[in-house]
Amino acid sequence: LIVDTASGEEVGEIEAASRLYSPTWSPNGEILAYVQDRANPSETEWRGVIYFSTSDGLCHSEPLDLGFIVKSIAWSPDGEQLAFTTPVPGKIYFLDLTTGKGKILFDSYQGRCQD
């Protein structure tokens, strides 16, 4: 259920067959990115994949399955990138939404930024 926090009015709904977490609004407030647990048909364990929804809940994306578990996400100020973490400790990744390319942004075990 999507509720306008200012008015308390219901503005949309997301049907979920599994757990939803880490919701974050795009900088312009028009797109909600969130993580949902999803079972890979060829695997026995669940993993978090990224979905996008319009603010009214009427339009949902196909899953953005990066091939590994996503734990938490955050938008860049310009709304063109997502930063995210995985269960691998000490690493932060980013995904450029305009190109679909990503990389490790920071690896605390190496103590430096990644090229």
Short mmCIF file of N, CA, C and O in Angstrom, two decimals:
data_model
loop_
_atom_site.label_atom_id
_atom_site.label_comp_id
_atom_site.label_asym_id
_atom_site.label_seq_id
_atom_site.Cartn_x
_atom_site.Cartn_y
_atom_site.Cartn_z
N LEU A 1 0.84 -1.17 0.00
CA LEU A 1 0.00 0.00 0.00
C LEU A 1 0.89 1.24 0.00
O LEU A 1 1.82 1.32 0.79
N ILE A 2 0.64 2.18 -0.90
CA ILE A 2 1.39 3.44 -0.94
C ILE A 2 0.48 4.53 -0.39
O ILE A 2 -0.63 4.72 -0.89
N VAL A 3 0.95 5.23 0.65
CA VAL A 3 0.15 6.25 1.31
C VAL A 3 0.88 7.59 1.25
O VAL A 3 2.08 7.66 1.52
N ASP A 4 0.16 8.65 0.88
CA ASP A 4 0.69 10.01 0.92
C ASP A 4 0.84 10.39 2.38
O ASP A 4 -0.15 10.47 3.11
N THR A 5 2.08 10.62 2.83
CA THR A 5 2.29 10.89 4.25
C THR A 5 1.74 12.23 4.69
O THR A 5 1.39 12.40 5.86
N ALA A 6 1.61 13.18 3.79
CA ALA A 6 1.08 14.49 4.16
C ALA A 6 -0.43 14.42 4.42
O ALA A 6 -0.93 14.97 5.39
N SER A 7 -1.16 13.71 3.55
CA SER A 7 -2.62 13.67 3.67
C SER A 7 -3.13 12.38 4.31
O SER A 7 -4.28 12.33 4.75
N GLY A 8 -2.31 11.33 4.32
CA GLY A 8 -2.76 10.04 4.81
C GLY A 8 -3.60 9.28 3.79
O GLY A 8 -4.09 8.19 4.07
N GLU A 9 -3.74 9.83 2.60
CA GLU A 9 -4.56 9.24 1.54
C GLU A 9 -3.80 8.11 0.84
O GLU A 9 -2.61 8.22 0.56
N GLU A 10 -4.51 7.01 0.56
CA GLU A 10 -3.94 5.91 -0.21
C GLU A 10 -3.83 6.34 -1.66
O GLU A 10 -4.80 6.80 -2.25
N VAL A 11 -2.61 6.22 -2.23
CA VAL A 11 -2.41 6.65 -3.61
C VAL A 11 -2.02 5.52 -4.55
O VAL A 11 -1.90 5.72 -5.74
N GLY A 12 -1.81 4.34 -4.04
CA GLY A 12 -1.45 3.22 -4.88
C GLY A 12 -1.20 1.98 -4.05
O GLY A 12 -1.33 1.99 -2.83
N GLU A 13 -0.84 0.91 -4.75
CA GLU A 13 -0.61 -0.35 -4.07
C GLU A 13 0.41 -1.16 -4.84
O GLU A 13 0.44 -1.13 -6.07
N ILE A 14 1.25 -1.86 -4.11
CA ILE A 14 2.21 -2.79 -4.70
C ILE A 14 1.88 -4.17 -4.16
O ILE A 14 1.85 -4.37 -2.96
N GLU A 15 1.57 -5.09 -5.07
CA GLU A 15 1.31 -6.46 -4.64
C GLU A 15 2.65 -7.17 -4.52
O GLU A 15 3.48 -7.10 -5.42
N ALA A 16 2.85 -7.85 -3.42
CA ALA A 16 4.13 -8.50 -3.18
C ALA A 16 3.93 -9.93 -2.74
O ALA A 16 3.16 -10.21 -1.84
N ALA A 17 4.64 -10.84 -3.40
CA ALA A 17 4.60 -12.24 -3.02
C ALA A 17 5.69 -12.56 -2.01
O ALA A 17 5.74 -13.67 -1.49
N SER A 18 6.57 -11.60 -1.76
CA SER A 18 7.65 -11.81 -0.81
C SER A 18 8.01 -10.47 -0.16
O SER A 18 7.41 -9.44 -0.46
N ARG A 19 9.01 -10.48 0.69
CA ARG A 19 9.39 -9.32 1.49
C ARG A 19 9.89 -8.16 0.62
O ARG A 19 10.66 -8.35 -0.30
N LEU A 20 9.43 -6.94 0.95
CA LEU A 20 9.90 -5.70 0.32
C LEU A 20 10.72 -4.93 1.34
O LEU A 20 10.37 -4.89 2.51
N TYR A 21 11.80 -4.28 0.90
CA TYR A 21 12.60 -3.49 1.82
C TYR A 21 13.42 -2.44 1.07
O TYR A 21 13.48 -2.45 -0.15
N SER A 22 14.05 -1.56 1.83
CA SER A 22 14.93 -0.50 1.34
C SER A 22 14.26 0.41 0.32
O SER A 22 14.84 0.74 -0.71
N PRO A 23 13.03 0.88 0.58
CA PRO A 23 12.41 1.80 -0.38
C PRO A 23 13.11 3.15 -0.38
O PRO A 23 13.52 3.65 0.67
N THR A 24 13.27 3.74 -1.55
CA THR A 24 13.89 5.06 -1.65
C THR A 24 13.32 5.80 -2.86
O THR A 24 13.20 5.22 -3.94
N TRP A 25 12.93 7.04 -2.66
CA TRP A 25 12.35 7.87 -3.72
C TRP A 25 13.44 8.48 -4.59
O TRP A 25 14.49 8.89 -4.10
N SER A 26 13.17 8.58 -5.88
CA SER A 26 14.07 9.30 -6.78
C SER A 26 14.10 10.77 -6.35
O SER A 26 13.17 11.24 -5.68
N PRO A 27 15.14 11.50 -6.69
CA PRO A 27 15.22 12.91 -6.28
C PRO A 27 14.03 13.76 -6.70
O PRO A 27 13.64 14.69 -5.99
N ASN A 28 13.41 13.44 -7.84
CA ASN A 28 12.24 14.22 -8.28
C ASN A 28 10.94 13.72 -7.67
O ASN A 28 9.88 14.28 -7.93
N GLY A 29 10.99 12.66 -6.86
CA GLY A 29 9.81 12.15 -6.18
C GLY A 29 8.85 11.38 -7.05
O GLY A 29 7.75 11.05 -6.62
N GLU A 30 9.24 11.04 -8.28
CA GLU A 30 8.32 10.37 -9.21
C GLU A 30 8.48 8.86 -9.26
O GLU A 30 7.58 8.16 -9.68
N ILE A 31 9.64 8.34 -8.83
CA ILE A 31 9.89 6.91 -8.93
C ILE A 31 10.36 6.37 -7.59
O ILE A 31 11.23 6.95 -6.94
N LEU A 32 9.76 5.27 -7.18
CA LEU A 32 10.16 4.57 -5.97
C LEU A 32 10.99 3.35 -6.39
O LEU A 32 10.53 2.54 -7.19
N ALA A 33 12.21 3.26 -5.89
CA ALA A 33 13.03 2.07 -6.08
C ALA A 33 12.96 1.28 -4.78
O ALA A 33 12.96 1.86 -3.70
N TYR A 34 12.88 -0.03 -4.89
CA TYR A 34 12.82 -0.87 -3.69
C TYR A 34 13.41 -2.23 -4.01
O TYR A 34 13.62 -2.58 -5.17
N VAL A 35 13.72 -2.97 -2.98
CA VAL A 35 14.27 -4.31 -3.13
C VAL A 35 13.21 -5.31 -2.70
O VAL A 35 12.49 -5.08 -1.72
N GLN A 36 13.09 -6.39 -3.44
CA GLN A 36 12.15 -7.45 -3.10
C GLN A 36 12.88 -8.78 -3.16
O GLN A 36 13.68 -9.02 -4.07
N ASP A 37 12.62 -9.63 -2.17
CA ASP A 37 13.18 -10.98 -2.21
C ASP A 37 12.56 -11.74 -3.36
O ASP A 37 11.35 -11.66 -3.59
N ARG A 38 13.39 -12.48 -4.08
CA ARG A 38 12.91 -13.23 -5.23
C ARG A 38 13.72 -14.51 -5.33
O ARG A 38 14.93 -14.50 -5.16
N ALA A 39 13.05 -15.59 -5.61
CA ALA A 39 13.75 -16.87 -5.79
C ALA A 39 14.14 -17.02 -7.24
O ALA A 39 13.33 -16.83 -8.14
N ASN A 40 15.39 -17.35 -7.47
CA ASN A 40 15.86 -17.65 -8.81
C ASN A 40 15.43 -19.08 -9.12
O ASN A 40 15.68 -19.98 -8.32
N PRO A 41 14.77 -19.31 -10.26
CA PRO A 41 14.29 -20.67 -10.55
C PRO A 41 15.36 -21.74 -10.51
O PRO A 41 15.09 -22.89 -10.20
N SER A 42 16.61 -21.39 -10.80
CA SER A 42 17.67 -22.40 -10.81
C SER A 42 18.40 -22.49 -9.47
O SER A 42 19.35 -23.24 -9.34
N GLU A 43 17.97 -21.70 -8.50
CA GLU A 43 18.63 -21.71 -7.20
C GLU A 43 17.61 -22.01 -6.11
O GLU A 43 16.42 -21.84 -6.29
N THR A 44 18.11 -22.42 -4.95
CA THR A 44 17.22 -22.75 -3.85
C THR A 44 17.06 -21.60 -2.86
O THR A 44 16.22 -21.64 -1.99
N GLU A 45 17.88 -20.55 -2.98
CA GLU A 45 17.79 -19.45 -2.02
C GLU A 45 17.17 -18.20 -2.65
O GLU A 45 17.18 -18.02 -3.85
N TRP A 46 16.65 -17.36 -1.77
CA TRP A 46 16.07 -16.10 -2.19
C TRP A 46 17.17 -15.06 -2.30
O TRP A 46 18.20 -15.15 -1.63
N ARG A 47 16.96 -14.08 -3.13
CA ARG A 47 17.90 -12.96 -3.21
C ARG A 47 17.14 -11.68 -3.49
O ARG A 47 16.07 -11.70 -4.08
N GLY A 48 17.70 -10.57 -3.05
CA GLY A 48 17.06 -9.28 -3.25
C GLY A 48 17.35 -8.73 -4.63
O GLY A 48 18.49 -8.70 -5.07
N VAL A 49 16.30 -8.33 -5.34
CA VAL A 49 16.45 -7.69 -6.64
C VAL A 49 15.75 -6.33 -6.60
O VAL A 49 14.86 -6.10 -5.78
N ILE A 50 16.16 -5.41 -7.48
CA ILE A 50 15.65 -4.05 -7.48
C ILE A 50 14.45 -3.95 -8.41
O ILE A 50 14.46 -4.48 -9.52
N TYR A 51 13.43 -3.24 -7.95
CA TYR A 51 12.26 -2.91 -8.76
C TYR A 51 12.05 -1.40 -8.70
O TYR A 51 12.50 -0.73 -7.78
N PHE A 52 11.33 -0.89 -9.68
CA PHE A 52 10.96 0.52 -9.71
C PHE A 52 9.46 0.62 -9.88
O PHE A 52 8.85 -0.21 -10.56
N SER A 53 8.85 1.64 -9.28
CA SER A 53 7.42 1.87 -9.39
C SER A 53 7.17 3.37 -9.49
O SER A 53 7.91 4.15 -8.88
N THR A 54 6.15 3.75 -10.23
CA THR A 54 5.77 5.16 -10.25
C THR A 54 5.16 5.52 -8.90
O THR A 54 4.74 4.64 -8.14
N SER A 55 5.11 6.81 -8.60
CA SER A 55 4.64 7.24 -7.28
C SER A 55 3.19 6.86 -7.02
O SER A 55 2.80 6.72 -5.87
N ASP A 56 2.39 6.66 -8.06
CA ASP A 56 1.00 6.27 -7.86
C ASP A 56 0.83 4.75 -7.78
O ASP A 56 -0.26 4.25 -7.55
N GLY A 57 1.92 4.01 -7.98
CA GLY A 57 1.87 2.56 -7.89
C GLY A 57 1.28 1.87 -9.10
O GLY A 57 1.11 0.65 -9.11
N LEU A 58 0.97 2.61 -10.15
CA LEU A 58 0.31 2.03 -11.32
C LEU A 58 1.26 1.38 -12.31
O LEU A 58 0.87 0.54 -13.10
N CYS A 59 2.51 1.79 -12.33
CA CYS A 59 3.47 1.27 -13.29
C CYS A 59 4.66 0.69 -12.54
O CYS A 59 5.30 1.39 -11.75
N HIS A 60 4.96 -0.58 -12.79
CA HIS A 60 6.07 -1.28 -12.13
C HIS A 60 7.04 -1.78 -13.18
O HIS A 60 6.64 -2.21 -14.26
N SER A 61 8.31 -1.78 -12.85
CA SER A 61 9.32 -2.28 -13.77
C SER A 61 9.44 -3.79 -13.67
O SER A 61 8.97 -4.40 -12.72
N GLU A 62 10.11 -4.35 -14.65
CA GLU A 62 10.56 -5.73 -14.54
C GLU A 62 11.67 -5.73 -13.49
O GLU A 62 12.29 -4.69 -13.24
N PRO A 63 11.98 -6.86 -12.89
CA PRO A 63 13.05 -6.87 -11.88
C PRO A 63 14.40 -6.54 -12.50
O PRO A 63 14.70 -6.96 -13.61
N LEU A 64 15.16 -5.75 -11.79
CA LEU A 64 16.54 -5.46 -12.17
C LEU A 64 17.41 -6.42 -11.38
O LEU A 64 17.81 -6.15 -10.25
N ASP A 65 17.62 -7.59 -11.95
CA ASP A 65 18.34 -8.67 -11.28
C ASP A 65 19.81 -8.58 -11.69
O ASP A 65 20.16 -8.84 -12.83
N LEU A 66 20.65 -8.20 -10.74
CA LEU A 66 22.06 -8.00 -11.02
C LEU A 66 22.87 -9.28 -10.88
O LEU A 66 24.08 -9.28 -11.06
N GLY A 67 22.20 -10.38 -10.55
CA GLY A 67 22.87 -11.66 -10.44
C GLY A 67 23.42 -11.97 -9.06
O GLY A 67 24.06 -12.99 -8.85
N PHE A 68 23.18 -11.07 -8.12
CA PHE A 68 23.59 -11.29 -6.74
C PHE A 68 22.63 -10.56 -5.83
O PHE A 68 21.80 -9.78 -6.27
N ILE A 69 22.75 -10.81 -4.54
CA ILE A 69 21.83 -10.23 -3.57
C ILE A 69 22.10 -8.74 -3.39
O ILE A 69 23.24 -8.33 -3.20
N VAL A 70 21.05 -7.93 -3.48
CA VAL A 70 21.13 -6.50 -3.19
C VAL A 70 20.49 -6.29 -1.82
O VAL A 70 19.41 -6.80 -1.56
N LYS A 71 21.16 -5.57 -0.93
CA LYS A 71 20.66 -5.37 0.43
C LYS A 71 20.00 -4.01 0.62
O LYS A 71 18.95 -3.90 1.21
N SER A 72 20.64 -2.95 0.18
CA SER A 72 20.09 -1.61 0.37
C SER A 72 20.46 -0.75 -0.83
O SER A 72 21.47 -1.01 -1.49
N ILE A 73 19.64 0.26 -1.11
CA ILE A 73 19.87 1.11 -2.28
C ILE A 73 19.67 2.58 -1.93
O ILE A 73 18.97 2.90 -0.97
N ALA A 74 20.29 3.44 -2.71
CA ALA A 74 20.13 4.89 -2.55
C ALA A 74 20.34 5.55 -3.91
O ALA A 74 21.19 5.13 -4.69
N TRP A 75 19.53 6.58 -4.21
CA TRP A 75 19.64 7.33 -5.47
C TRP A 75 20.77 8.33 -5.40
O TRP A 75 21.06 8.90 -4.35
N SER A 76 21.35 8.65 -6.55
CA SER A 76 22.28 9.78 -6.66
C SER A 76 21.43 11.05 -6.72
O SER A 76 20.24 11.00 -7.07
N PRO A 77 22.00 12.21 -6.41
CA PRO A 77 21.23 13.46 -6.45
C PRO A 77 20.62 13.77 -7.82
O PRO A 77 19.55 14.38 -7.90
N ASP A 78 21.26 13.33 -8.91
CA ASP A 78 20.71 13.61 -10.24
C ASP A 78 19.71 12.55 -10.71
O ASP A 78 19.11 12.67 -11.77
N GLY A 79 19.52 11.48 -9.93
CA GLY A 79 18.55 10.44 -10.27
C GLY A 79 19.00 9.51 -11.37
O GLY A 79 18.21 8.71 -11.86
N GLU A 80 20.27 9.57 -11.77
CA GLU A 80 20.74 8.72 -12.87
C GLU A 80 21.53 7.50 -12.41
O GLU A 80 21.89 6.66 -13.22
N GLN A 81 21.80 7.41 -11.11
CA GLN A 81 22.56 6.28 -10.59
C GLN A 81 21.96 5.78 -9.29
O GLN A 81 21.30 6.53 -8.58
N LEU A 82 22.21 4.51 -9.00
CA LEU A 82 21.86 3.92 -7.72
C LEU A 82 23.14 3.40 -7.07
O LEU A 82 23.96 2.77 -7.74
N ALA A 83 23.30 3.67 -5.80
CA ALA A 83 24.35 3.05 -5.01
C ALA A 83 23.69 1.91 -4.25
O ALA A 83 22.52 2.01 -3.87
N PHE A 84 24.41 0.81 -4.04
CA PHE A 84 23.81 -0.30 -3.31
C PHE A 84 24.87 -1.12 -2.62
O PHE A 84 26.06 -1.06 -2.94
N THR A 85 24.42 -1.88 -1.63
CA THR A 85 25.29 -2.80 -0.91
C THR A 85 24.79 -4.22 -1.15
O THR A 85 23.66 -4.44 -1.58
N THR A 86 25.67 -5.16 -0.85
CA THR A 86 25.35 -6.58 -0.95
C THR A 86 25.77 -7.22 0.38
O THR A 86 26.32 -6.53 1.23
N PRO A 87 25.56 -8.51 0.56
CA PRO A 87 26.02 -9.15 1.79
C PRO A 87 27.54 -9.19 1.94
O PRO A 87 28.05 -9.49 3.00
N VAL A 88 28.28 -8.90 0.87
CA VAL A 88 29.74 -8.86 0.96
C VAL A 88 30.11 -7.63 1.79
O VAL A 88 29.82 -6.50 1.40
N PRO A 89 30.70 -7.82 2.95
CA PRO A 89 30.98 -6.68 3.82
C PRO A 89 32.04 -5.75 3.25
O PRO A 89 32.97 -6.18 2.56
N GLY A 90 31.86 -4.45 3.51
CA GLY A 90 32.88 -3.47 3.17
C GLY A 90 32.88 -2.96 1.76
O GLY A 90 33.79 -2.23 1.37
N LYS A 91 31.89 -3.29 0.95
CA LYS A 91 31.88 -2.84 -0.44
C LYS A 91 30.60 -2.08 -0.75
O LYS A 91 29.53 -2.45 -0.30
N ILE A 92 30.74 -1.02 -1.53
CA ILE A 92 29.61 -0.25 -2.04
C ILE A 92 29.72 -0.25 -3.56
O ILE A 92 30.79 -0.01 -4.11
N TYR A 93 28.62 -0.53 -4.22
CA TYR A 93 28.57 -0.59 -5.68
C TYR A 93 27.71 0.55 -6.20
O TYR A 93 26.90 1.11 -5.46
N PHE A 94 27.85 0.85 -7.48
CA PHE A 94 26.90 1.77 -8.08
C PHE A 94 26.52 1.28 -9.46
O PHE A 94 27.28 0.57 -10.12
N LEU A 95 25.33 1.66 -9.88
CA LEU A 95 24.80 1.29 -11.19
C LEU A 95 24.34 2.55 -11.89
O LEU A 95 23.54 3.31 -11.34
N ASP A 96 24.87 2.80 -13.09
CA ASP A 96 24.45 3.93 -13.90
C ASP A 96 23.16 3.52 -14.62
O ASP A 96 23.19 2.61 -15.46
N LEU A 97 22.05 4.14 -14.29
CA LEU A 97 20.76 3.75 -14.86
C LEU A 97 20.63 4.17 -16.32
O LEU A 97 19.78 3.65 -17.03
N THR A 98 21.45 5.11 -16.78
CA THR A 98 21.37 5.55 -18.18
C THR A 98 22.11 4.59 -19.11
O THR A 98 21.74 4.45 -20.27
N THR A 99 23.15 3.91 -18.60
CA THR A 99 23.93 3.00 -19.44
C THR A 99 23.75 1.54 -19.04
O THR A 99 24.08 0.65 -19.82
N GLY A 100 23.27 1.30 -17.82
CA GLY A 100 23.13 -0.07 -17.33
C GLY A 100 24.43 -0.67 -16.84
O GLY A 100 24.49 -1.85 -16.54
N LYS A 101 25.49 0.13 -16.75
CA LYS A 101 26.78 -0.37 -16.31
C LYS A 101 27.02 -0.01 -14.86
O LYS A 101 26.60 1.03 -14.38
N GLY A 102 27.70 -0.89 -14.15
CA GLY A 102 27.98 -0.67 -12.75
C GLY A 102 29.41 -1.04 -12.42
O GLY A 102 30.12 -1.59 -13.25
N LYS A 103 29.81 -0.72 -11.19
CA LYS A 103 31.14 -1.09 -10.73
C LYS A 103 31.20 -0.96 -9.21
O LYS A 103 30.29 -0.42 -8.59
N ILE A 104 32.29 -1.47 -8.63
CA ILE A 104 32.52 -1.28 -7.21
C ILE A 104 32.97 0.16 -7.03
O ILE A 104 33.90 0.63 -7.70
N LEU A 105 32.28 0.88 -6.17
CA LEU A 105 32.61 2.28 -5.93
C LEU A 105 33.63 2.42 -4.82
O LEU A 105 34.51 3.26 -4.87
N PHE A 106 33.51 1.56 -3.80
CA PHE A 106 34.40 1.65 -2.64
C PHE A 106 34.60 0.28 -2.05
O PHE A 106 33.65 -0.48 -1.92
N ASP A 107 35.82 -0.03 -1.71
CA ASP A 107 36.14 -1.29 -1.06
C ASP A 107 36.94 -0.96 0.19
O ASP A 107 38.11 -0.61 0.11
N SER A 108 36.29 -1.04 1.35
CA SER A 108 36.94 -0.62 2.59
C SER A 108 38.12 -1.51 2.96
O SER A 108 39.00 -1.09 3.70
N TYR A 109 38.16 -2.73 2.43
CA TYR A 109 39.28 -3.61 2.76
C TYR A 109 40.55 -3.18 2.02
O TYR A 109 41.64 -3.43 2.47
N GLN A 110 40.39 -2.53 0.88
CA GLN A 110 41.54 -2.00 0.18
C GLN A 110 41.84 -0.57 0.63
O GLN A 110 42.91 -0.06 0.33
N GLY A 111 40.91 0.06 1.32
CA GLY A 111 41.12 1.38 1.87
C GLY A 111 41.24 2.47 0.83
O GLY A 111 41.82 3.52 1.10
N ARG A 112 40.70 2.27 -0.36
CA ARG A 112 40.78 3.30 -1.38
C ARG A 112 39.60 3.17 -2.32
O ARG A 112 38.91 2.16 -2.36
N CYS A 113 39.39 4.20 -3.09
CA CYS A 113 38.33 4.17 -4.10
C CYS A 113 38.76 3.28 -5.25
O CYS A 113 39.94 3.10 -5.50
N GLN A 114 37.78 2.71 -5.94
CA GLN A 114 38.07 1.83 -7.07
C GLN A 114 38.12 2.63 -8.36
O GLN A 114 37.42 3.62 -8.53
N ASP A 115 38.96 2.18 -9.28
CA ASP A 115 39.05 2.84 -10.61
C ASP A 115 37.91 2.43 -11.48
O ASP A 115 37.39 1.39 -11.42
#
